Structure formats: C-alpha cells, structure tokens
Amino acid sequence: MIAVMMVFWMLVRMCKFEIPYEMPTALRYAWYLYYIPMLLLPTVSLYLAFYIRQPENYKLPERRCLLFFPALFLIGIVLTNDLHQLVFTFPEGRLGEAASYEVGVYGYGAMYYAIVAWDLGCLLVALLIILLRCRKIKNRKMLWMPFGAYGLSVVYGIAYYLNLPFWKIFSSDMTAALCLLFALIIESCIQYGLIPSNTGYAQLFAASTISAQITDQSGKCIYQFQDSECIAPEIVRQVVQCPIMLENGIRLSGKPILGGYVLWKENLSELQEIVRELEDRKEELKDANLIEEENLRTKREVEKLSVKNQLYDKIQKQTARQSKLLTEFIEAYSMEEDENKREKILGKIVVIGAYIKRRSNLIFIAEQTVKFPIRELELCFRETIKNLEWNHVEAGFSTALEEIRSEDATQIYDFFEAVIEESLEDLSAFNVNLKRREARIIMSMSVECKTDLQEIARRYGAYAEQDFDGSWLLSLILGGGGGK
C-alpha cells in the first residue's frame, strides 16, 4: 500500500508537469491530487505500526478503521478547495490563472495546517508505537536514524512553506524529496530491528543436523547445514548429473532447484560393509557345515532386516500423507519468490516435519512396549507447539497422567495432527489437556480458528462443539487401559 501510494504520487507529479499553462484547471487539480498520497501515507504507516509484533492472522479492531475518516475528510476538503479556499487561497479573481500556483503567490488556509498536523502527528505516533513494540534493537547507537529522517522531513516542509532559499539546495522537487525521506524512515526501521523482516535462514541451516547445502547456479555455497563443508563448484555440476561416492561410504547427491542446486550426503557405509562381509564370507566358507551355519546366521540377519523393513514400511504407510504434503510444501517453497509467503510455507514445513519425526518415534516405542511414560507423548506435543511459533500460534499442553498405552498415545497424536493440519491456515491458538476419568482417557482440545472441524472430529469419533466466541471445543474419549 505504501509503495502504491508513492508510485501514484510520482505518476501524478509527472502528469502535472506535462500539462500546459493554457489548461489552468487541469494543472490545479493535478496539484490537488498530490494530497491523496500525502494524507494516506502517514495514515497507512500508523496502521503498519499497529500490526507490528502481531500474529499472522491478526485483525485490527473495527474502531481503529475510523482513523481513515479524518484522512478522507481532509482529501475531500483539498479536492473541493475551489469552492471554499480553506486549504489554498488565491488572489481575488486569479483562481483560473496558472501564475497564481507558484510558491509565494498563493496563500494557505486553516485546513492546510490541519493537513500538516495530521501528517506529522500520524507519522510521529507510528514511530513511537514501532519503538515501544520493538523487542530487540540491533544497533542502539543508530536508533536516531528514523527519527532523524522524520526531523529532516519536518525541516524541509518548513523551508518549503516559508519559501526559504536553502530548501532548493536539498531538492526543489517536493514529491521526490518527501518520498525519499519517507522510504528512509521505513528502511531504517527495518535495518535496525524496529520492524521485523524475513531473516535468519542461515541460522536455520546451521542449526540442523542434516548434512546438506544450497548453492547458486554457479555452484557457490549460499546456505549449509551444521558440520557440512562447502563443495567445490566443479563437483557441484558433476553431482547434479550423477551422484558420486566419497570417502568412508558417503554418497553425494544433488538436484537442481529454482536459482541453484541442493546437495546432500548419505552414509552408505553400513550397506557397503554388509556387501563386503558377504563377499568375504563366500570365499572363506569352504566346508559345508560352516556354509550351513553361515547361511543360518545370514537368515537370521535377513529376518532381522525384514523386521526392520516392516517397521520402516509401517512408518512410511502411517506418514505417507504427511510425506506427500512435505514434498509439496518444499517444492512450493523453492518456487515461491514472495518472502512473506515463503515464511508461511516454511512454518508448515516444520510442523509437518515434526509430526513425521515424532510419529515415527511413537511407532518404534509401540513395537517395544504396550505402555510407556506420558513424557514421550508430551515431547511430541511440545515440539509441535514450538514449531507452530513460525505460524504465530499460541498454544498450551497440560496433563495429569503418568503413563499411557501405546495405542491410545498414537490415536491421540494422530487426532491432534489432523486438527492442526486442517486448521493451520487460520489457526491462532489452541490448548490441549489430557486427563483420566475412571478407566478412560479424555483428550480435551480448545482450538481458535475459522475452519469447520466437525468432519475431522467425526472421522476420529470425537465430539465437536463451537463456542459462542467462534472457538472449537473438541473431546476424544479412549479406553485408556490400566494406566495411572
């Protein structure tokens, strides 16, 4: 909106200078149009300040929309100035003369000062709100920068009003000068941390344990994960064509992405060791009894691997839908150029990734024991809650249970994930509580979203009710077994 207003202002300015003096009415109204962006820019800046540090789906209270009415009223006063001359006054009988529009010839009415007061007041209040809502300032020594730019714009306006000679030294073009100063105020707020921006991707890569990196099209490393060494550009181009084997059984693979390449390493040393061991054993086992014994041992190993494969297949089947979603989100992230949308997609990626990780862990635990401490399930919820911070979602989890059956835990976590995925687009807050009533476990969930959750609740045999404030109250009752 701010950029649109600036472009509109510059466009009107260009058109005004193309209008000949023989068309004084068109020239005058082109001048009046200056005050549309001049009044709306500070007003929009005030709305920008209200949105600082608010959740993604935050909506301003309706009463704050009334702030547009003074700006619209003042715009109407300017555009009808010919009728009352409350903003600009012209010598009597010279309203239709182009020479009357020169600085120093026309005068200013009472409403002109109201316009100036509105502009300066909105911008100053916006700066103060941004400063008060800032959590961390990157450079306190440079905090004066946005306020300095604000002060410079005030000095420039006073010099322009008084028609002082030195104001033309800075710029004789008021439109360009004020747009530049306004952009300087906003950019300085971003650079010094007063307005949050989409940064920190390098830290995200560095904090991960996956051995991978992203390069540009020339092969230069842009982001790399923890313990990952930068790969030479000539190797990058080779890996994209065909994976190569490195030392210690490490395979380096790569794929092209938008604007560059992604490379990752896979440890195949265990598989290589098994292959080498089988080849060595084949040469060594000459005796029939030894061969039979070795075959028996190999069979047990195969059965062991088969059990593992079955477990992996179970994990893959259980998380197939989330894996597909994750692939789609990663592709959308690589194709998206808008930084705000990329951040939103990244928030979805970390939520889905957390579910796949924790759901796989629950499957491993369920294979080993019928019941386990509630702490394991609590960790699942805590990680998802932490990752939902990317989506500006407030969440809470509480329980009085000490242990839970594996079957109940997986059903609870699956229902929780289904609700989160269904409402993720407009989810603002939720709270989960687990308690035991006699031999049953009751999962209560309060969800603040606009999405209809009745179908999800029906699918899992849960009860759903929408509260008077629009939030959803969900209840899932399970058998519970003999836990505590």
XYZ file of N, CA and C in Angstrom, residues 266-440:
525
model
N 24.673 -38.930 2.035
C 24.047 -40.099 2.642
C 25.138 -41.080 3.051
N 25.028 -41.605 4.254
C 26.011 -42.560 4.762
C 25.597 -43.975 4.367
N 26.331 -44.552 3.396
C 26.048 -45.911 2.929
C 27.089 -46.903 3.427
N 27.850 -46.496 4.438
C 28.948 -47.347 4.902
C 28.448 -48.677 5.453
N 27.299 -48.659 6.148
C 26.776 -49.905 6.700
C 26.383 -50.879 5.596
N 25.730 -50.369 4.561
C 25.359 -51.240 3.445
C 26.594 -51.775 2.729
N 27.581 -50.917 2.544
C 28.813 -51.363 1.892
C 29.530 -52.409 2.738
N 29.494 -52.201 4.045
C 30.143 -53.159 4.936
C 29.465 -54.524 4.860
N 28.137 -54.521 4.779
C 27.404 -55.788 4.649
C 27.758 -56.489 3.348
N 27.840 -55.721 2.278
C 28.181 -56.310 0.971
C 29.580 -56.909 1.002
N 30.529 -56.146 1.568
C 31.903 -56.663 1.640
C 31.984 -57.909 2.521
N 31.251 -57.878 3.622
C 31.271 -59.028 4.532
C 30.721 -60.277 3.858
N 29.619 -60.127 3.130
C 29.050 -61.278 2.425
C 30.007 -61.819 1.372
N 30.692 -60.945 0.691
C 31.643 -61.388 -0.340
C 32.835 -62.114 0.293
N 33.318 -61.573 1.407
C 34.445 -62.232 2.078
C 34.050 -63.594 2.630
N 32.859 -63.653 3.223
C 32.407 -64.926 3.787
C 32.243 -65.991 2.712
N 31.795 -65.592 1.579
C 31.584 -66.546 0.492
C 32.883 -67.236 0.096
N 33.964 -66.508 0.132
C 35.262 -67.080 -0.220
C 35.823 -67.941 0.901
N 35.509 -67.575 2.129
C 36.104 -68.269 3.268
C 35.387 -69.575 3.621
N 34.096 -69.610 3.405
C 33.316 -70.775 3.841
C 33.422 -71.888 2.804
N 34.319 -72.818 3.045
C 34.509 -73.947 2.134
C 33.785 -75.187 2.639
N 33.825 -75.338 3.899
C 33.217 -76.524 4.475
C 31.707 -76.406 4.459
N 31.028 -77.497 4.176
C 29.572 -77.493 4.055
C 28.896 -77.104 5.360
N 29.430 -77.638 6.487
C 28.820 -77.316 7.770
C 28.953 -75.836 8.099
N 30.152 -75.316 7.785
C 30.359 -73.891 8.029
C 29.449 -73.046 7.134
N 29.280 -73.513 5.904
C 28.406 -72.785 4.984
C 26.967 -72.792 5.493
N 26.541 -73.999 5.989
C 25.181 -74.101 6.516
C 24.990 -73.201 7.730
N 26.010 -73.211 8.593
C 25.929 -72.370 9.780
C 25.891 -70.887 9.401
N 26.696 -70.556 8.419
C 26.722 -69.164 7.978
C 25.406 -68.769 7.313
N 24.849 -69.733 6.567
C 23.547 -69.467 5.944
C 22.471 -69.218 6.995
N 22.566 -70.019 8.081
C 21.598 -69.846 9.155
C 21.737 -68.465 9.805
N 22.991 -68.084 10.028
C 23.227 -66.758 10.613
C 22.748 -65.648 9.670
N 23.026 -65.852 8.387
C 22.583 -64.868 7.396
C 21.068 -64.774 7.358
N 20.437 -65.968 7.501
C 18.975 -65.984 7.508
C 18.428 -65.171 8.670
N 19.079 -65.335 9.833
C 18.628 -64.561 10.991
C 18.826 -63.058 10.756
N 19.942 -62.722 10.098
C 20.182 -61.312 9.796
C 19.127 -60.773 8.825
N 18.804 -61.631 7.840
C 17.782 -61.231 6.869
C 16.439 -61.036 7.554
N 16.125 -61.970 8.470
C 14.870 -61.836 9.203
C 14.864 -60.568 10.054
N 16.026 -60.294 10.633
C 16.132 -59.078 11.437
C 15.938 -57.835 10.571
N 16.580 -57.862 9.394
C 16.410 -56.742 8.467
C 14.976 -56.664 7.959
N 14.366 -57.858 7.782
C 12.972 -57.890 7.322
C 12.048 -57.233 8.338
N 12.312 -57.531 9.626
C 11.512 -56.901 10.680
C 11.696 -55.384 10.643
N 12.951 -54.963 10.433
C 13.207 -53.525 10.350
C 12.495 -52.919 9.148
N 12.554 -53.645 8.011
C 11.883 -53.136 6.814
C 10.380 -53.028 7.024
N 9.827 -54.027 7.721
C 8.397 -53.971 8.007
C 8.060 -52.759 8.877
N 8.983 -52.494 9.814
C 8.780 -51.341 10.677
C 8.874 -50.046 9.878
N 9.866 -49.982 8.977
C 10.007 -48.803 8.129
C 8.811 -48.651 7.197
N 8.319 -49.786 6.683
C 7.130 -49.740 5.821
C 5.922 -49.225 6.598
N 5.831 -49.648 7.854
C 4.724 -49.189 8.694
C 4.810 -47.681 8.915
N 6.030 -47.212 9.152
C 6.232 -45.771 9.333
C 5.880 -45.022 8.054
N 6.359 -45.549 6.921
C 6.087 -44.903 5.638
C 4.589 -44.860 5.340
N 3.898 -45.958 5.638
C 2.456 -46.013 5.396
C 1.712 -45.040 6.310
N 2.137 -44.980 7.584
C 1.453 -44.131 8.554
C 1.646 -42.649 8.238
N 2.821 -42.301 7.699
C 3.135 -40.887 7.439
C 3.148 -40.571 5.955
N 2.525 -41.402 5.129
C 2.561 -41.202 3.672
C 1.925 -39.869 3.281
N 0.771 -39.571 3.866
C 0.090 -38.328 3.502
C 0.910 -37.105 3.910
N 1.507 -37.174 5.107
C 2.330 -36.046 5.551
C 3.606 -35.920 4.709
N 4.175 -37.062 4.297
C 5.364 -37.016 3.447
C 5.038 -36.363 2.109
N 3.872 -36.672 1.569
C 3.444 -36.051 0.314
C 3.244 -34.552 0.500
N 2.602 -34.175 1.627
C 2.421 -32.756 1.919
C 3.759 -32.043 2.050
N 4.708 -32.713 2.733
C 6.023 -32.117 2.940
C 6.716 -31.874 1.605
N 6.623 -32.848 0.688
C 7.224 -32.687 -0.638
C 6.588 -31.516 -1.381
N 5.272 -31.418 -1.306
C 4.579 -30.327 -1.990
C 4.973 -28.971 -1.415
N 5.096 -28.898 -0.080
C 5.455 -27.628 0.542
C 6.891 -27.236 0.195
N 7.795 -28.226 0.141
C 9.194 -27.923 -0.201
C 9.276 -27.415 -1.636
N 8.534 -28.043 -2.551
C 8.514 -27.580 -3.939
C 7.914 -26.174 -4.029
N 6.840 -25.938 -3.280
C 6.225 -24.608 -3.286
C 7.174 -23.565 -2.704
N 7.941 -23.964 -1.678
C 8.902 -23.037 -1.062
C 10.002 -22.656 -2.047
N 10.499 -23.628 -2.807
C 11.575 -23.357 -3.757
C 11.100 -22.521 -4.941
N 9.799 -22.618 -5.273
C 9.257 -21.880 -6.413
C 8.762 -20.487 -6.016
N 8.424 -20.321 -4.741
C 7.836 -19.051 -4.301
C 8.906 -17.969 -4.194
N 8.618 -16.766 -4.656
C 9.551 -15.657 -4.591
C 9.167 -14.630 -3.526
N 7.910 -14.580 -3.182
C 7.456 -13.650 -2.155
C 7.932 -14.127 -0.781
N 8.698 -13.275 -0.080
C 9.310 -13.686 1.188
C 8.268 -13.965 2.268
N 7.184 -13.216 2.283
C 6.144 -13.465 3.291
C 5.506 -14.830 3.094
N 5.220 -15.187 1.827
C 4.624 -16.492 1.549
C 5.625 -17.611 1.816
N 6.920 -17.349 1.526
C 7.949 -18.359 1.804
C 8.028 -18.651 3.305
N 7.924 -17.593 4.123
C 7.969 -17.806 5.572
C 6.768 -18.629 6.040
N 5.597 -18.349 5.443
C 4.393 -19.093 5.821
C 4.525 -20.562 5.436
N 5.075 -20.821 4.218
C 5.265 -22.208 3.778
C 6.282 -22.903 4.678
N 7.339 -22.183 5.052
C 8.357 -22.770 5.925
C 7.765 -23.153 7.273
N 6.815 -22.344 7.766
C 6.132 -22.696 9.012
C 5.373 -24.000 8.902
N 4.751 -24.238 7.738
C 4.037 -25.503 7.528
C 5.019 -26.668 7.444
N 6.172 -26.433 6.805
C 7.167 -27.498 6.645
C 7.646 -28.002 8.003
N 7.965 -27.079 8.916
C 8.494 -27.517 10.217
C 7.427 -28.238 11.040
N 6.155 -27.844 10.882
C 5.077 -28.527 11.619
C 4.900 -29.949 11.103
N 4.839 -30.117 9.766
C 4.678 -31.455 9.187
C 5.904 -32.312 9.488
N 7.100 -31.713 9.397
C 8.318 -32.466 9.692
C 8.372 -32.952 11.128
N 7.902 -32.119 12.058
C 7.878 -32.525 13.467
C 6.946 -33.716 13.671
N 5.805 -33.709 12.980
C 4.870 -34.837 13.128
C 5.496 -36.122 12.603
N 6.124 -36.075 11.422
C 6.732 -37.285 10.858
C 7.792 -37.844 11.804
N 8.600 -36.961 12.355
C 9.666 -37.387 13.269
C 9.079 -38.036 14.529
N 8.150 -37.333 15.172
C 7.600 -37.823 16.438
C 6.683 -39.026 16.247
N 5.950 -39.072 15.139
C 5.071 -40.226 14.894
C 5.909 -41.477 14.659
N 7.034 -41.332 13.971
C 7.936 -42.466 13.765
C 8.483 -42.964 15.094
N 8.813 -42.032 15.980
C 9.327 -42.409 17.295
C 8.276 -43.176 18.099
N 7.012 -42.753 18.000
C 5.945 -43.470 18.709
C 5.773 -44.887 18.174
N 5.949 -45.068 16.874
C 5.846 -46.412 16.292
C 6.952 -47.308 16.831
N 8.186 -46.792 16.914
C 9.294 -47.572 17.468
C 9.001 -47.967 18.923
N 8.487 -47.019 19.695
C 8.197 -47.306 21.104
C 7.084 -48.337 21.225
N 6.050 -48.199 20.382
C 4.916 -49.121 20.439
C 5.332 -50.554 20.120
N 6.378 -50.731 19.308
C 6.856 -52.072 18.984
C 7.571 -52.723 20.173
N 8.028 -51.911 21.118
C 8.821 -52.423 22.230
C 8.012 -52.592 23.515
N 6.947 -51.798 23.683
C 6.209 -51.850 24.944
C 4.750 -51.489 24.715
N 3.889 -52.024 25.590
C 2.451 -51.742 25.487
C 2.124 -50.393 26.108
N 2.832 -50.046 27.183
C 2.624 -48.769 27.857
C 3.969 -48.074 28.030
N 3.931 -46.757 28.062
C 5.161 -46.000 28.286
C 4.820 -44.704 29.026
N 5.831 -44.029 29.616
C 5.576 -42.793 30.370
C 4.956 -41.718 29.484
N 4.084 -40.909 30.069
C 3.405 -39.844 29.325
C 4.390 -38.807 28.816
N 5.598 -38.803 29.369
C 6.616 -37.837 28.957
C 6.898 -37.933 27.463
N 6.883 -39.158 26.917
C 7.153 -39.337 25.487
C 6.096 -38.629 24.641
N 4.842 -38.765 25.013
C 3.773 -38.100 24.264
C 3.832 -36.589 24.470
N 4.205 -36.173 25.663
C 4.313 -34.740 25.937
C 5.387 -34.101 25.060
N 6.498 -34.813 24.835
C 7.550 -34.295 23.960
C 7.037 -34.093 22.539
N 6.158 -34.997 22.097
C 5.563 -34.851 20.760
C 4.787 -33.542 20.665
N 3.943 -33.293 21.669
C 3.142 -32.070 21.656
C 4.031 -30.832 21.778
N 5.036 -30.890 22.653
C 5.886 -29.720 22.884
C 6.628 -29.323 21.610
N 7.129 -30.312 20.861
C 7.866 -29.976 19.642
C 6.948 -29.340 18.601
N 5.745 -29.890 18.445
C 4.793 -29.301 17.501
C 4.416 -27.884 17.925
N 4.198 -27.682 19.224
C 3.849 -26.351 19.731
C 4.973 -25.360 19.453
N 6.215 -25.797 19.673
C 7.348 -24.914 19.416
C 7.448 -24.557 17.942
N 7.231 -25.541 17.067
C 7.317 -25.277 15.629
C 6.173 -24.405 15.143
N 5.041 -24.421 15.843
C 3.913 -23.577 15.436
C 4.193 -22.100 15.689
N 5.285 -21.799 16.418
C 5.653 -20.397 16.591
C 5.964 -19.738 15.256
N 6.395 -20.528 14.253
C 6.623 -19.991 12.903
C 5.332 -19.401 12.341
N 4.207 -19.996 12.756
C 2.910 -19.557 12.246
C 2.226 -18.582 13.207
N 2.971 -18.095 14.215
C 2.448 -17.139 15.196
C 1.229 -17.698 15.923
N 1.309 -18.962 16.308
C 0.203 -19.629 17.000
C 0.552 -19.762 18.486
N -0.363 -19.355 19.350
C -0.196 -19.527 20.791
C -0.810 -20.858 21.205
N -0.071 -21.634 21.998
C -0.552 -22.981 22.311
C -0.139 -23.368 23.724
N -0.863 -24.361 24.256
C -0.551 -24.885 25.580
C -0.908 -26.353 25.678
N -0.210 -27.071 26.579
C -0.467 -28.500 26.778
C -0.337 -28.802 28.264
N -1.267 -29.586 28.791
C -1.216 -29.975 30.202
C -1.788 -31.376 30.354
N -1.285 -32.091 31.358
C -1.781 -33.445 31.621
C -1.451 -33.833 33.055
N -2.302 -34.673 33.614
C -2.067 -35.223 34.948
C -1.738 -36.708 34.875
N -1.607 -37.261 33.670
C -1.312 -38.681 33.505
C 0.156 -38.961 33.783
N 0.450 -40.191 34.169
C 1.822 -40.625 34.382
C 2.285 -41.573 33.286
N 1.392 -42.423 32.803
C 1.727 -43.314 31.706
C 0.483 -43.538 30.851
N 0.715 -44.076 29.658
C -0.375 -44.228 28.702
C -0.095 -45.421 27.808
N -1.139 -46.048 27.311
C -0.968 -47.151 26.374
C -0.482 -46.618 25.028
N 0.340 -47.425 24.356
C 0.872 -47.025 23.053
C -0.254 -46.764 22.068
N -1.265 -47.621 22.086
C -2.390 -47.481 21.160
C -3.126 -46.162 21.377
N -3.359 -45.807 22.642
C -4.050 -44.553 22.939
C -3.196 -43.350 22.559
N -1.896 -43.444 22.817
C -0.999 -42.322 22.521
C -0.979 -42.005 21.032
N -0.868 -43.059 20.195
C -0.831 -42.820 18.746
C -2.152 -42.256 18.247
N -3.257 -42.728 18.797
C -4.563 -42.225 18.363
C -4.741 -40.756 18.761
N -4.287 -40.417 19.961
C -4.372 -39.024 20.422
C -3.519 -38.118 19.546
N -2.286 -38.555 19.249
C -1.384 -37.709 18.463
C -1.868 -37.573 17.018
N -2.428 -38.657 16.462
C -2.972 -38.587 15.100
C -4.146 -37.615 15.035
N -5.023 -37.664 16.023
C -6.163 -36.745 16.052
C -5.688 -35.300 16.202
N -4.719 -35.094 17.063
C -4.150 -33.758 17.255
C -3.560 -33.220 15.951
N -2.770 -34.045 15.244
C -2.148 -33.611 13.994
C -3.201 -33.313 12.924
N -4.244 -34.145 12.864
C -5.302 -33.926 11.872
C -5.983 -32.578 12.100
N -6.231 -32.234 13.362
C -6.856 -30.945 13.677
C -5.930 -29.794 13.291
N -4.640 -29.920 13.605
C -3.677 -28.858 13.291
C -3.575 -28.663 11.785
N -3.436 -29.754 11.020
C -3.323 -29.640 9.566
C -4.585 -29.029 8.961
N -5.738 -29.398 9.478
C -7.000 -28.903 8.921
C -7.166 -27.404 9.163
N -6.690 -26.921 10.314
C -6.935 -25.526 10.702
C -5.705 -24.644 10.575
N -4.609 -25.151 9.983
C -3.335 -24.432 10.004
C -3.410 -23.082 9.298
N -4.249 -22.955 8.271
C -4.316 -21.720 7.502
C -4.796 -20.534 8.349
N -5.722 -20.771 9.271
C -6.254 -19.664 10.061
C -6.184 -19.941 11.563
N -5.318 -20.865 11.964
C -5.172 -21.204 13.387
C -4.455 -20.082 14.122
N -5.022 -19.633 15.258
C -4.392 -18.581 16.051
C -3.973 -19.058 17.440
N -4.691 -20.033 17.990
C -4.338 -20.525 19.330
C -5.062 -21.844 19.584
N -4.472 -22.656 20.476
C -5.155 -23.874 20.904
C -4.586 -24.316 22.252
N -5.334 -25.165 22.916
C -4.899 -25.711 24.203
C -5.350 -27.171 24.287
N -4.441 -28.044 24.760
C -4.722 -29.476 24.851
C -4.582 -29.914 26.304
N -5.529 -30.726 26.766
C -5.482 -31.261 28.130
C -5.825 -32.748 28.094
N -5.007 -33.548 28.790
C -5.250 -34.986 28.914
C -5.534 -35.311 30.380
N -6.606 -36.044 30.620
C -6.931 -36.449 31.988
C -7.571 -37.834 31.963
N -7.598 -38.461 33.132
C -8.183 -39.799 33.234
C -9.447 -39.728 34.089
N -10.478 -40.376 33.592
C -11.723 -40.495 34.338
C -12.073 -41.980 34.411
N -11.877 -42.539 35.620
C -12.035 -43.980 35.829
C -11.057 -44.717 34.900
N -11.575 -45.565 33.998
C -10.677 -46.345 33.137
C -10.489 -45.706 31.770
N -10.973 -44.486 31.599
C -10.916 -43.852 30.286
C -10.001 -42.629 30.302
